[in-house]
Amino acid sequence: MELQVVGANALTVSETTFGREFNEALIHQVVVAYAAGARQGSRAQKTRAEVSGSGKKPWRQKGTGRARSGDIKSPIWRSGGITFAAKPQDHSQKVNKKMYRGAIKSILSELVRQDRLVVVEKFEIDAPKTKALVQKLKDLALNDALIITANVDENLFLAARNLYKVDVRDVQAIDPVSLIAFDKVVVTVDAVKQIEEMLA
């Protein structure tokens, strides 16, 4: 199949990478797993056994008129332990390499079908200026875009940092969440070739 390149001849690409059927269930599973893997999972609270304090019985069991109590670290006491204390958790989910690649291919194919994938010969600016990048995006009628290049262009990366709905990635850094988060995905010809090699 062929992808139209802005201001150049069409680019022949693999049908298996850019012409795949849309697999919503697979994409959902991979996106959820990706988001779960980003969770810190470091919350930690103390149970009554872990709270610092004396283990002495505050007052005798009977005869004081007060409610019976055996421990100042009881969860019903101020500064006591937490009844069901949260502990650090690993939220990551296993995703096979084949599934992950399949999801990326399915997303790329759907981007092509929806005319959201914009292929350009090159995408670079002369200086790390946000104004220059804004103008370049305006020339392509874009304002919400993920820009994928073969290699990290420092000028491009620095210029995009201050733009709300623009992100710059190299091929190695693409992920399913960022691919679906933007209105348009701008890819250079070299990046397309790298993506095909990576997903082959």
Short mmCIF file of C-alpha atoms in Angstrom, two decimals:
data_model
loop_
_atom_site.label_atom_id
_atom_site.label_comp_id
_atom_site.label_asym_id
_atom_site.label_seq_id
_atom_site.Cartn_x
_atom_site.Cartn_y
_atom_site.Cartn_z
CA MET A 1 0.00 0.00 0.00
CA GLU A 2 1.02 3.64 -0.39
CA LEU A 3 1.02 6.61 1.98
CA GLN A 4 0.77 10.11 0.59
CA VAL A 5 3.80 12.24 1.53
CA VAL A 6 3.20 16.00 1.88
CA GLY A 7 4.87 17.76 -1.06
CA ALA A 8 6.49 14.58 -2.41
CA ASN A 9 5.83 11.26 -4.11
CA ALA A 10 3.81 8.56 -2.38
CA LEU A 11 5.66 6.19 -0.06
CA THR A 12 5.20 2.43 -0.40
CA VAL A 13 4.68 0.80 3.00
CA SER A 14 3.89 -2.62 4.40
CA GLU A 15 0.23 -3.67 4.42
CA THR A 16 0.79 -5.60 7.66
CA THR A 17 1.94 -2.46 9.50
CA PHE A 18 -0.30 0.25 8.05
CA GLY A 19 -3.20 -1.76 6.61
CA ARG A 20 -4.16 -3.91 9.57
CA GLU A 21 -7.73 -4.42 10.80
CA PHE A 22 -8.82 -2.37 13.80
CA ASN A 23 -8.66 -4.55 16.93
CA GLU A 24 -10.35 -2.51 19.66
CA ALA A 25 -10.10 -5.21 22.34
CA LEU A 26 -6.35 -5.62 21.84
CA ILE A 27 -5.72 -1.86 21.85
CA HIS A 28 -7.81 -1.48 25.01
CA GLN A 29 -5.89 -4.22 26.78
CA VAL A 30 -2.49 -2.79 25.82
CA VAL A 31 -3.47 0.81 26.69
CA VAL A 32 -4.81 -0.25 30.11
CA ALA A 33 -1.64 -2.27 30.76
CA TYR A 34 0.52 0.68 29.71
CA ALA A 35 -1.36 3.06 32.01
CA ALA A 36 -1.22 0.54 34.87
CA GLY A 37 2.54 0.26 34.43
CA ALA A 38 2.85 4.02 34.87
CA ARG A 39 1.27 3.87 38.33
CA GLN A 40 3.70 4.55 41.15
CA GLY A 41 2.10 2.08 43.56
CA SER A 42 4.12 3.39 46.49
CA ARG A 43 1.35 4.31 48.94
CA ALA A 44 1.98 2.96 52.43
CA GLN A 45 0.09 3.22 55.72
CA LYS A 46 0.79 1.67 59.11
CA THR A 47 -1.28 -0.98 60.85
CA ARG A 48 -1.66 -1.04 64.64
CA ALA A 49 1.35 -3.37 64.76
CA GLU A 50 3.56 -0.88 62.90
CA VAL A 51 2.60 2.40 64.59
CA SER A 52 5.18 3.68 67.07
CA GLY A 53 3.95 3.63 70.66
CA SER A 54 3.65 1.64 73.86
CA GLY A 55 1.98 -1.75 74.02
CA LYS A 56 0.94 -1.17 77.62
CA LYS A 57 -2.74 -1.36 78.51
CA PRO A 58 -3.82 2.29 79.12
CA TRP A 59 -5.98 1.46 82.16
CA ARG A 60 -7.30 -1.59 83.87
CA GLN A 61 -10.07 -3.63 82.26
CA LYS A 62 -12.80 -3.03 84.85
CA GLY A 63 -13.85 -0.52 87.42
CA THR A 64 -12.89 2.81 85.87
CA GLY A 65 -16.21 3.52 84.16
CA ARG A 66 -14.36 4.16 80.91
CA ALA A 67 -14.65 2.03 77.81
CA ARG A 68 -12.30 -0.94 77.92
CA SER A 69 -9.06 -0.45 76.02
CA GLY A 70 -6.02 -2.61 75.50
CA ASP A 71 -3.75 -0.56 73.28
CA ILE A 72 -3.16 3.13 72.46
CA LYS A 73 -2.38 2.06 68.89
CA SER A 74 -5.94 0.84 68.31
CA PRO A 75 -7.45 2.04 65.00
CA ILE A 76 -10.30 3.77 66.86
CA TRP A 77 -7.84 5.95 68.77
CA ARG A 78 -6.37 9.21 67.53
CA SER A 79 -2.87 8.51 66.12
CA GLY A 80 -3.66 4.80 66.08
CA GLY A 81 -2.98 2.42 63.21
CA ILE A 82 -5.06 2.08 60.05
CA THR A 83 -7.46 -0.88 60.08
CA PHE A 84 -6.81 -2.08 56.54
CA ALA A 85 -3.58 -0.25 55.81
CA ALA A 86 -2.64 0.31 52.17
CA LYS A 87 0.67 -1.28 51.19
CA PRO A 88 2.97 -0.73 48.18
CA GLN A 89 1.69 -2.59 45.12
CA ASP A 90 3.01 -3.48 41.71
CA HIS A 91 0.19 -2.66 39.27
CA SER A 92 2.05 -3.70 36.12
CA GLN A 93 0.36 -6.16 33.76
CA LYS A 94 2.09 -8.59 31.45
CA VAL A 95 1.75 -7.82 27.75
CA ASN A 96 3.42 -10.10 25.22
CA LYS A 97 5.70 -8.50 22.64
CA LYS A 98 3.47 -9.81 19.85
CA MET A 99 0.38 -8.23 21.43
CA TYR A 100 2.12 -4.88 21.96
CA ARG A 101 3.36 -4.75 18.37
CA GLY A 102 -0.07 -5.82 17.12
CA ALA A 103 -1.72 -2.97 19.04
CA ILE A 104 0.74 -0.39 17.66
CA LYS A 105 0.12 -1.68 14.11
CA SER A 106 -3.64 -1.57 14.64
CA ILE A 107 -3.45 2.03 15.92
CA LEU A 108 -1.23 3.14 13.02
CA SER A 109 -3.59 1.50 10.52
CA GLU A 110 -6.60 3.24 12.07
CA LEU A 111 -4.75 6.58 11.97
CA VAL A 112 -4.23 6.06 8.23
CA ARG A 113 -7.92 5.22 7.71
CA GLN A 114 -9.00 8.32 9.65
CA ASP A 115 -6.54 10.57 7.75
CA ARG A 116 -4.82 11.42 11.02
CA LEU A 117 -1.36 10.24 9.94
CA VAL A 118 0.59 12.98 8.16
CA VAL A 119 3.77 11.80 6.41
CA VAL A 120 6.41 14.43 5.61
CA GLU A 121 9.81 14.20 3.91
CA LYS A 122 11.56 15.98 6.79
CA PHE A 123 10.46 17.88 9.87
CA GLU A 124 13.10 20.18 11.32
CA ILE A 125 13.67 23.80 12.35
CA ASP A 126 16.84 25.88 12.27
CA ALA A 127 16.75 27.07 15.89
CA PRO A 128 15.09 25.98 19.15
CA LYS A 129 12.33 28.58 18.81
CA THR A 130 8.70 27.85 19.65
CA LYS A 131 7.61 30.52 17.17
CA ALA A 132 9.36 28.69 14.32
CA LEU A 133 7.66 25.41 15.23
CA VAL A 134 4.24 27.07 15.52
CA GLN A 135 4.68 28.50 12.03
CA LYS A 136 5.73 25.12 10.62
CA LEU A 137 2.67 23.47 12.17
CA LYS A 138 0.47 26.28 10.84
CA ASP A 139 1.82 25.63 7.34
CA LEU A 140 0.58 22.04 7.69
CA ALA A 141 -2.73 23.21 9.25
CA LEU A 142 -1.92 21.47 12.55
CA ASN A 143 -2.23 22.55 16.17
CA ASP A 144 -2.65 19.29 18.08
CA ALA A 145 0.03 16.87 16.93
CA LEU A 146 2.50 14.20 17.91
CA ILE A 147 5.69 14.57 15.85
CA ILE A 148 7.69 11.38 15.29
CA THR A 149 11.21 11.64 13.88
CA ALA A 150 13.85 9.00 13.18
CA ASN A 151 16.29 10.63 15.63
CA VAL A 152 15.80 13.16 18.40
CA ASP A 153 16.14 16.66 16.96
CA GLU A 154 17.20 18.88 19.87
CA ASN A 155 15.92 22.08 18.26
CA LEU A 156 12.53 20.48 17.66
CA PHE A 157 12.38 18.98 21.15
CA LEU A 158 13.21 22.29 22.88
CA ALA A 159 10.81 24.27 20.69
CA ALA A 160 7.91 21.91 21.46
CA ARG A 161 8.32 21.89 25.25
CA ASN A 162 6.22 25.01 25.72
CA LEU A 163 3.38 23.99 23.40
CA TYR A 164 0.29 22.55 25.07
CA LYS A 165 -0.86 20.02 22.47
CA VAL A 166 2.40 19.23 20.70
CA ASP A 167 4.90 16.50 21.56
CA VAL A 168 8.09 15.34 19.84
CA ARG A 169 9.29 11.73 20.04
CA ASP A 170 11.77 9.55 18.24
CA VAL A 171 10.64 6.15 16.94
CA GLN A 172 11.95 4.28 19.99
CA ALA A 173 9.84 6.41 22.34
CA ILE A 174 6.40 5.95 20.75
CA ASP A 175 3.72 4.26 22.82
CA PRO A 176 0.03 3.36 22.32
CA VAL A 177 -1.29 6.09 24.63
CA SER A 178 0.52 8.98 22.92
CA LEU A 179 -0.43 7.68 19.45
CA ILE A 180 -4.14 7.94 20.24
CA ALA A 181 -3.95 11.07 22.41
CA PHE A 182 -3.33 13.58 19.61
CA ASP A 183 -5.55 14.70 16.74
CA LYS A 184 -2.77 14.18 14.19
CA VAL A 185 0.45 12.19 14.11
CA VAL A 186 3.21 13.69 11.96
CA VAL A 187 5.82 11.15 10.83
CA THR A 188 8.93 11.65 8.72
CA VAL A 189 9.71 9.24 5.88
CA ASP A 190 12.79 7.93 7.73
CA ALA A 191 10.67 7.38 10.84
CA VAL A 192 8.11 5.37 8.83
CA LYS A 193 10.90 3.09 7.60
CA GLN A 194 12.21 2.67 11.16
CA ILE A 195 8.72 1.88 12.45
CA GLU A 196 8.34 -0.83 9.80
CA GLU A 197 11.68 -2.37 10.80
CA MET A 198 10.81 -2.18 14.49
CA LEU A 199 7.40 -3.84 14.04
CA ALA A 200 8.47 -6.39 11.41
#
